[in-house]
Amino acid sequence: MADPRFFKVAGPFTVAEIAKRVGAEIAGAAAADLELHDVAPLETATERELSFLDNRRYLDRFRATRAGAVIVNAKLAPEAPKGATLLITPQPYRAYALAAQAFYPEPPPKPGIAPTAVIDPSATLGEGCAVEHNAVIGPGVVIGKRCAIGANTVLGASVVLGDDVRVGANATLSHSIIGSRVRIYTGVRIGQDGFGFAPDPDAPVKVPQLGRVIVGDDVEIGANTTIDRGAGPDTIIGPGTMIDNLVQIGHNVQIGRGCVLVSQVGISGSTRLGDYVMIGGQGGLTGHLTIGDGAKIGAQAGVMRDVEKGEAVLGSPAMPIREFHYLTAYIRRLATKHRGE
Amino acid sequence: MADPRFFKVAGPFTVAEIAKRVGAEIAGAAAADLELHDVAPLETATERELSFLDNRRYLDRFRATRAGAVIVNAKLAPEAPKGATLLITPQPYRAYALAAQAFYPEPPPKPGIAPTAVIDPSATLGEGCAVEHNAVIGPGVVIGKRCAIGANTVLGASVVLGDDVRVGANATLSHSIIGSRVRIYTGVRIGQDGFGFAPDPDAPVKVPQLGRVIVGDDVEIGANTTIDRGAGPDTIIGPGTMIDNLVQIGHNVQIGRGCVLVSQVGISGSTRLGDYVMIGGQGGLTGHLTIGDGAKIGAQAGVMRDVEKGEAVLGSPAMPIREFHYLTAYIRRLATKHRGE
Amino acid sequence: MADPRFFKVAGPFTVAEIAKRVGAEIAGAAAADLELHDVAPLETATERELSFLDNRRYLDRFRATRAGAVIVNAKLAPEAPKGATLLITPQPYRAYALAAQAFYPEPPPKPGIAPTAVIDPSATLGEGCAVEHNAVIGPGVVIGKRCAIGANTVLGASVVLGDDVRVGANATLSHSIIGSRVRIYTGVRIGQDGFGFAPDPDAPVKVPQLGRVIVGDDVEIGANTTIDRGAGPDTIIGPGTMIDNLVQIGHNVQIGRGCVLVSQVGISGSTRLGDYVMIGGQGGLTGHLTIGDGAKIGAQAGVMRDVEKGEAVLGSPAMPIREFHYLTAYIRRLATKHRGE
């Protein structure tokens, strides 16, 4: 059970209610009326709790679980212990996510403006917004409905937020237009100058950065991530894209819909990503590249050339993932043989 | 045209005024009196706007542009469309930067202390400073003229800033002496303890970090970058050095003049960089190294040894860039051949 | 001498007092009554100052030093200049750390709550705490004795801190239980949601993150580092572990006792580290790995498999360090030979 100091559990829900909510069929012991009071891992769940199996690695735990009900796919269902009610679905992890959302619904922002918040008179806020202590909201800012602005966060002049946006504490936004249902975590920096200057023997000449950051709906931006505004064109993050912590996105970068950027990724200026691109942790892309839809860029890859639609690359410099694995194995074999001589 | 919510355009300027300002000669249609109202990319610029060509890749766009005037070098000038007035210079990007600065001059700080700022009575501020909401300025801090201190930023005891320094929102400085015309972006951390401790079977013994961070004139430090203070010697950033976002600089590091550190670079303790060193994104340097003037360290390079003056290195472990490219190509050829057999 | 604007020196101490404090034996000129007024490097130290030699590289400086007393091991002691009093110990750097702590004791927090701090009435603070300007302390927070909370820092609801914890400025904590004598530097983010969602053709489904971050005693967490809370299990940092700047620790990660994580390291979700593991700068670990006690993971290593107890690995993908060095040398030799042909 989640620590009640930090999380408040809802429910109980019957198996039938959960099945409907997550789109699963009831099987196994099939106690549709059984009341479930919480979610829990297979190994600790009791008969009052709901668990799930998504990874064959945990099959033993599934066989021995005492959970009242378990979400599982049809293929692994026969391995269930006798007493367990099963919720059958082809996507157990997704179904678990929906069930956990039912037990632990995110509390909506508690509307109200903290007395210590500083809001410029020319800013406008939609109904139901929560502005926490010491937040600073600049002139001309436009905030939609039911947004939450964290403590000590700063929204610079004319920033626009859609509806249901949540900005964590100690974040900074400027020169940016943010969609709806976007989550911006603590310490994020959006809209500052890109790294643009013209070389000069005396001193670099700063190039004014005249674009914005445009963030689509349903985007998440992880803690301490930085997104620079465009130099002239805009920096664009497509809808539904998930960005982890400590990621760097340079000026003029364009990211499509539904991409996933794992932590510490860096994307240099003017590079364009299609839709549903995935980049593993610490992956780096140089500037002015084009990355096709659905490309998969491995962890720590160093991408210096365009990547085709659907291509998977790895290594630094990045190459097709099969070539990378072949090459790595080949070299090790060669060296081992040579050493043996 | 830049979004007027975020940027205010100056001008108009005649071609002659711009030519003088950026040090270019007028040619082509040569309409010195033509009034220019804005800067714009080649493909969208109108006859009222100024554009530039710096990269042969965009030559087609140059040939077809409707821009009233274009900054270009002498070699590519003959490709201009008939109606265009040309501004000829050997450094078009630098000239564009200066022109864009004319159209979009950075607004000076608006002098004044926000009522919610907390300034210790023993701190001194030069004339014309702007201190934004909730900034906290500690005892003994000395700030020069025309500085801007962002909202929710904290300057610890005795920090010194020169003139015309801009510190973004939500930044933290301590134990540091900052030159003039320095820009410190949002979320930067300067002057905290270096990562110094003596190993011990029981628990590491913390080594007091007794140095400072000294930042020269005209330095830029990108968002969420961290610079630790020295352990005894100081950590030093030379004048004109440009540091991007999320860079880590360890204790006792010394960086020369005019260096460029791209985002997510990490430099370990006591390493010394000469002047005009460039380090690509995610490059890493171990401690106690000496990097010569003008060295170029590629993106994601892992430098474990000294680098000579002017040397270019790449790879992890880093090697001369020619060797890296040769080696990479050689191995791929070898493996391909082997696979073919 | 450290800059008196930032550091206040204690003392003087006699050689005898220092010897006792650091556990060293007096030798050389052996002036036990000599008064020492400060610590200083070998090359600048005067007869009133204490220095140390820990690295043969600086032997010449030792031979020529004018320091009144020098901490050194027995083996190098014979190289000392005639006038110097010696403090003999097998661990000179550790002894120097203790001596420097004597001369520069860290000032205790100055108890008191800044008038601009915002503390929820339901929060409880132990005696002797210092809360700086604009800090925001949420409902149900429990803070031990003699803690210091930096300016503009935010502690979310129900966070628990032990005794003698120091949190720097502009940091954010939520959903976390912190031990005693922990140091959390500026800009750290602890306890935010992990990067957890179930894939879905429409839009990723967010998985509620129901765990906490548990930080053991005597841990240090460097500037702008991010530690996500667990998804169900907790994210755990063992006692005495030292974490540098800009490190990323994913949800459910478990780190043992006395580990050292250098800056920009990234550890993906659910990976477990034993005790005394060391990870060099920019090292990356994928998820769900097990890393044995005392393992050493080199700078920029990319670890994709479990690492045995005591094993040292390097490279991306990471391999045993000997194999890495052999392979690197072998390939360079091969390519050089081939080029020569």
Short mmCIF file of N, CA, C and O in Angstrom, two decimals, chain A residues 176-245:
data_model
loop_
_atom_site.label_atom_id
_atom_site.label_comp_id
_atom_site.label_asym_id
_atom_site.label_seq_id
_atom_site.Cartn_x
_atom_site.Cartn_y
_atom_site.Cartn_z
N SER A 176 7.17 31.42 -24.60
CA SER A 176 6.66 30.10 -24.97
C SER A 176 5.13 30.04 -24.93
O SER A 176 4.48 30.76 -24.19
N ILE A 177 4.62 29.16 -25.79
CA ILE A 177 3.18 28.92 -25.94
C ILE A 177 2.97 27.44 -25.64
O ILE A 177 3.45 26.58 -26.38
N ILE A 178 2.28 27.16 -24.56
CA ILE A 178 2.16 25.79 -24.07
C ILE A 178 0.72 25.31 -24.28
O ILE A 178 -0.22 26.05 -23.97
N GLY A 179 0.56 24.08 -24.77
CA GLY A 179 -0.77 23.52 -25.03
C GLY A 179 -1.52 23.15 -23.76
O GLY A 179 -1.18 23.61 -22.66
N SER A 180 -2.51 22.27 -23.91
CA SER A 180 -3.34 21.85 -22.77
C SER A 180 -2.85 20.51 -22.23
O SER A 180 -2.23 19.72 -22.94
N ARG A 181 -3.16 20.28 -20.96
CA ARG A 181 -2.81 19.02 -20.28
C ARG A 181 -1.30 18.73 -20.33
O ARG A 181 -0.87 17.57 -20.30
N VAL A 182 -0.50 19.77 -20.40
CA VAL A 182 0.96 19.61 -20.39
C VAL A 182 1.42 19.59 -18.94
O VAL A 182 0.89 20.30 -18.09
N ARG A 183 2.43 18.73 -18.65
CA ARG A 183 3.04 18.69 -17.33
C ARG A 183 4.49 19.11 -17.44
O ARG A 183 5.27 18.48 -18.14
N ILE A 184 4.81 20.15 -16.72
CA ILE A 184 6.17 20.66 -16.71
C ILE A 184 6.67 20.46 -15.28
O ILE A 184 6.08 20.99 -14.34
N TYR A 185 7.73 19.66 -15.13
CA TYR A 185 8.17 19.29 -13.79
C TYR A 185 9.05 20.37 -13.17
O TYR A 185 9.35 21.40 -13.77
N THR A 186 9.48 20.08 -11.96
CA THR A 186 10.27 21.03 -11.19
C THR A 186 11.59 21.38 -11.89
O THR A 186 12.24 20.52 -12.47
N GLY A 187 11.97 22.62 -11.81
CA GLY A 187 13.29 23.04 -12.28
C GLY A 187 13.45 23.08 -13.79
O GLY A 187 14.57 23.28 -14.27
N VAL A 188 12.37 22.92 -14.54
CA VAL A 188 12.47 22.98 -16.01
C VAL A 188 12.72 24.43 -16.44
O VAL A 188 12.22 25.37 -15.82
N ARG A 189 13.52 24.59 -17.51
CA ARG A 189 13.78 25.93 -18.08
C ARG A 189 13.34 25.92 -19.54
O ARG A 189 13.91 25.18 -20.36
N ILE A 190 12.36 26.72 -19.87
CA ILE A 190 11.84 26.78 -21.23
C ILE A 190 11.90 28.21 -21.74
O ILE A 190 11.47 29.13 -21.03
N GLY A 191 12.40 28.39 -22.94
CA GLY A 191 12.27 29.68 -23.62
C GLY A 191 13.46 30.61 -23.51
O GLY A 191 13.45 31.70 -24.10
N GLN A 192 14.51 30.20 -22.82
CA GLN A 192 15.69 31.06 -22.75
C GLN A 192 16.39 31.11 -24.11
O GLN A 192 16.11 30.29 -24.99
N ASP A 193 17.29 32.06 -24.28
CA ASP A 193 18.06 32.21 -25.52
C ASP A 193 18.69 30.90 -25.96
O ASP A 193 19.28 30.20 -25.14
N GLY A 194 18.64 30.61 -27.25
CA GLY A 194 19.46 29.53 -27.79
C GLY A 194 20.93 29.93 -27.76
O GLY A 194 21.28 31.08 -27.50
N PHE A 195 21.77 28.92 -28.02
CA PHE A 195 23.24 29.09 -27.97
C PHE A 195 23.68 29.56 -29.35
O PHE A 195 24.19 28.76 -30.15
N GLY A 196 23.44 30.85 -29.65
CA GLY A 196 23.68 31.33 -30.99
C GLY A 196 24.58 32.54 -31.03
O GLY A 196 24.27 33.58 -30.45
N PHE A 197 25.72 32.40 -31.70
CA PHE A 197 26.61 33.55 -31.84
C PHE A 197 27.46 33.34 -33.07
O PHE A 197 27.71 32.21 -33.49
N ALA A 198 27.88 34.45 -33.68
CA ALA A 198 28.75 34.37 -34.84
C ALA A 198 30.19 34.47 -34.35
O ALA A 198 30.51 35.32 -33.53
N PRO A 199 31.06 33.58 -34.87
CA PRO A 199 32.47 33.62 -34.45
C PRO A 199 33.09 34.96 -34.83
O PRO A 199 32.69 35.59 -35.80
N ASP A 200 34.05 35.37 -34.09
CA ASP A 200 34.74 36.64 -34.35
C ASP A 200 36.07 36.58 -33.63
O ASP A 200 36.14 36.07 -32.51
N PRO A 201 37.13 37.04 -34.28
CA PRO A 201 38.44 36.99 -33.62
C PRO A 201 38.44 37.71 -32.28
O PRO A 201 39.08 37.27 -31.32
N ASP A 202 37.70 38.82 -32.17
CA ASP A 202 37.68 39.55 -30.89
C ASP A 202 36.81 38.83 -29.86
O ASP A 202 37.30 38.35 -28.86
N ALA A 203 35.53 38.78 -30.15
CA ALA A 203 34.62 38.14 -29.22
C ALA A 203 33.43 37.69 -30.03
O ALA A 203 33.04 38.34 -31.00
N PRO A 204 32.81 36.56 -29.67
CA PRO A 204 31.66 36.08 -30.43
C PRO A 204 30.57 37.15 -30.45
O PRO A 204 30.36 37.87 -29.47
N VAL A 205 29.87 37.27 -31.60
CA VAL A 205 28.78 38.24 -31.71
C VAL A 205 27.47 37.51 -31.50
O VAL A 205 27.14 36.57 -32.23
N LYS A 206 26.74 37.94 -30.50
CA LYS A 206 25.49 37.26 -30.14
C LYS A 206 24.43 37.47 -31.23
O LYS A 206 24.20 38.58 -31.68
N VAL A 207 23.80 36.38 -31.64
CA VAL A 207 22.73 36.44 -32.62
C VAL A 207 21.40 36.49 -31.86
O VAL A 207 21.08 35.56 -31.12
N PRO A 208 20.63 37.57 -32.03
CA PRO A 208 19.35 37.64 -31.30
C PRO A 208 18.50 36.40 -31.58
O PRO A 208 18.41 35.96 -32.73
N GLN A 209 17.91 35.87 -30.55
CA GLN A 209 17.11 34.65 -30.66
C GLN A 209 15.65 35.08 -30.67
O GLN A 209 15.08 35.40 -29.64
N LEU A 210 15.05 35.10 -31.87
CA LEU A 210 13.77 35.78 -32.09
C LEU A 210 12.58 34.83 -32.21
O LEU A 210 11.49 35.25 -32.57
N GLY A 211 12.79 33.55 -31.94
CA GLY A 211 11.69 32.59 -32.01
C GLY A 211 11.12 32.29 -30.63
O GLY A 211 11.46 32.93 -29.64
N ARG A 212 10.27 31.28 -30.60
CA ARG A 212 9.58 30.90 -29.37
C ARG A 212 9.76 29.40 -29.12
O ARG A 212 10.39 28.71 -29.90
N VAL A 213 9.18 28.90 -28.02
CA VAL A 213 9.02 27.46 -27.82
C VAL A 213 7.52 27.18 -27.88
O VAL A 213 6.74 27.79 -27.14
N ILE A 214 7.14 26.26 -28.77
CA ILE A 214 5.74 25.87 -28.91
C ILE A 214 5.61 24.43 -28.43
O ILE A 214 6.25 23.53 -29.00
N VAL A 215 4.82 24.21 -27.38
CA VAL A 215 4.67 22.87 -26.81
C VAL A 215 3.23 22.40 -27.05
O VAL A 215 2.28 23.08 -26.65
N GLY A 216 3.08 21.23 -27.70
CA GLY A 216 1.76 20.69 -28.02
C GLY A 216 1.02 20.16 -26.79
O GLY A 216 1.57 20.11 -25.69
N ASP A 217 -0.19 19.69 -27.00
CA ASP A 217 -1.01 19.14 -25.92
C ASP A 217 -0.40 17.83 -25.39
O ASP A 217 0.27 17.09 -26.11
N ASP A 218 -0.67 17.55 -24.13
CA ASP A 218 -0.37 16.25 -23.51
C ASP A 218 1.12 15.91 -23.48
O ASP A 218 1.50 14.73 -23.44
N VAL A 219 1.95 16.93 -23.49
CA VAL A 219 3.40 16.71 -23.40
C VAL A 219 3.82 16.66 -21.94
O VAL A 219 3.21 17.32 -21.10
N GLU A 220 4.85 15.84 -21.62
CA GLU A 220 5.48 15.89 -20.30
C GLU A 220 6.93 16.29 -20.44
O GLU A 220 7.62 15.79 -21.34
N ILE A 221 7.39 17.16 -19.56
CA ILE A 221 8.77 17.65 -19.61
C ILE A 221 9.38 17.47 -18.23
O ILE A 221 8.94 18.07 -17.25
N GLY A 222 10.43 16.60 -18.16
CA GLY A 222 10.97 16.15 -16.87
C GLY A 222 11.83 17.18 -16.15
O GLY A 222 12.29 18.17 -16.73
N ALA A 223 12.10 16.87 -14.90
CA ALA A 223 12.78 17.80 -14.00
C ALA A 223 14.13 18.27 -14.54
O ALA A 223 14.92 17.49 -15.06
N ASN A 224 14.38 19.56 -14.41
CA ASN A 224 15.66 20.20 -14.76
C ASN A 224 16.01 20.08 -16.25
O ASN A 224 17.16 20.32 -16.64
N THR A 225 15.03 19.73 -17.07
CA THR A 225 15.24 19.75 -18.53
C THR A 225 15.25 21.19 -19.03
O THR A 225 14.60 22.06 -18.46
N THR A 226 16.01 21.42 -20.13
CA THR A 226 16.13 22.77 -20.70
C THR A 226 15.72 22.75 -22.18
O THR A 226 16.17 21.91 -22.95
N ILE A 227 14.87 23.69 -22.56
CA ILE A 227 14.43 23.81 -23.96
C ILE A 227 14.61 25.26 -24.39
O ILE A 227 13.91 26.16 -23.92
N ASP A 228 15.57 25.48 -25.28
CA ASP A 228 15.85 26.85 -25.74
C ASP A 228 14.85 27.30 -26.79
O ASP A 228 14.38 26.50 -27.60
N ARG A 229 14.59 28.57 -26.84
CA ARG A 229 13.68 29.08 -27.86
C ARG A 229 14.40 29.17 -29.20
O ARG A 229 15.64 29.12 -29.27
N GLY A 230 13.63 29.29 -30.28
CA GLY A 230 14.20 29.34 -31.61
C GLY A 230 14.97 30.62 -31.86
O GLY A 230 14.83 31.63 -31.16
N ALA A 231 15.80 30.56 -32.92
CA ALA A 231 16.61 31.71 -33.31
C ALA A 231 15.81 32.64 -34.22
O ALA A 231 16.11 33.84 -34.32
N GLY A 232 14.82 32.09 -34.87
CA GLY A 232 14.01 32.83 -35.83
C GLY A 232 12.79 31.96 -36.07
O GLY A 232 11.67 32.33 -35.74
N PRO A 233 13.02 30.72 -36.57
CA PRO A 233 11.96 29.72 -36.49
C PRO A 233 11.70 29.43 -35.00
O PRO A 233 12.43 29.89 -34.14
N ASP A 234 10.67 28.64 -34.73
CA ASP A 234 10.38 28.26 -33.35
C ASP A 234 11.00 26.91 -33.01
O ASP A 234 11.28 26.11 -33.90
N THR A 235 11.19 26.66 -31.74
CA THR A 235 11.45 25.31 -31.24
C THR A 235 10.08 24.69 -30.96
O THR A 235 9.25 25.31 -30.30
N ILE A 236 9.86 23.47 -31.47
CA ILE A 236 8.51 22.88 -31.42
C ILE A 236 8.55 21.47 -30.82
O ILE A 236 9.35 20.64 -31.25
N ILE A 237 7.67 21.23 -29.84
CA ILE A 237 7.52 19.89 -29.25
C ILE A 237 6.12 19.42 -29.58
O ILE A 237 5.13 20.03 -29.15
N GLY A 238 6.02 18.30 -30.33
CA GLY A 238 4.71 17.83 -30.79
C GLY A 238 3.88 17.22 -29.67
O GLY A 238 4.40 16.82 -28.63
N PRO A 239 2.57 17.09 -29.90
CA PRO A 239 1.65 16.59 -28.88
C PRO A 239 1.99 15.18 -28.42
O PRO A 239 2.41 14.33 -29.20
N GLY A 240 1.77 14.92 -27.16
CA GLY A 240 1.94 13.57 -26.60
C GLY A 240 3.39 13.14 -26.44
O GLY A 240 3.65 12.00 -26.07
N THR A 241 4.32 14.01 -26.71
CA THR A 241 5.74 13.64 -26.55
C THR A 241 6.12 13.65 -25.08
O THR A 241 5.69 14.51 -24.31
N MET A 242 6.89 12.62 -24.67
CA MET A 242 7.30 12.45 -23.28
C MET A 242 8.80 12.72 -23.17
O MET A 242 9.61 12.01 -23.80
N ILE A 243 9.17 13.67 -22.35
CA ILE A 243 10.58 14.05 -22.18
C ILE A 243 10.95 13.84 -20.72
O ILE A 243 10.27 14.31 -19.82
N ASP A 244 12.02 13.12 -20.51
CA ASP A 244 12.48 12.75 -19.16
C ASP A 244 13.31 13.90 -18.55
O ASP A 244 13.36 15.01 -19.09
N ASN A 245 13.99 13.62 -17.46
CA ASN A 245 14.78 14.63 -16.74
C ASN A 245 16.08 14.99 -17.45
O ASN A 245 16.67 14.17 -18.15
#
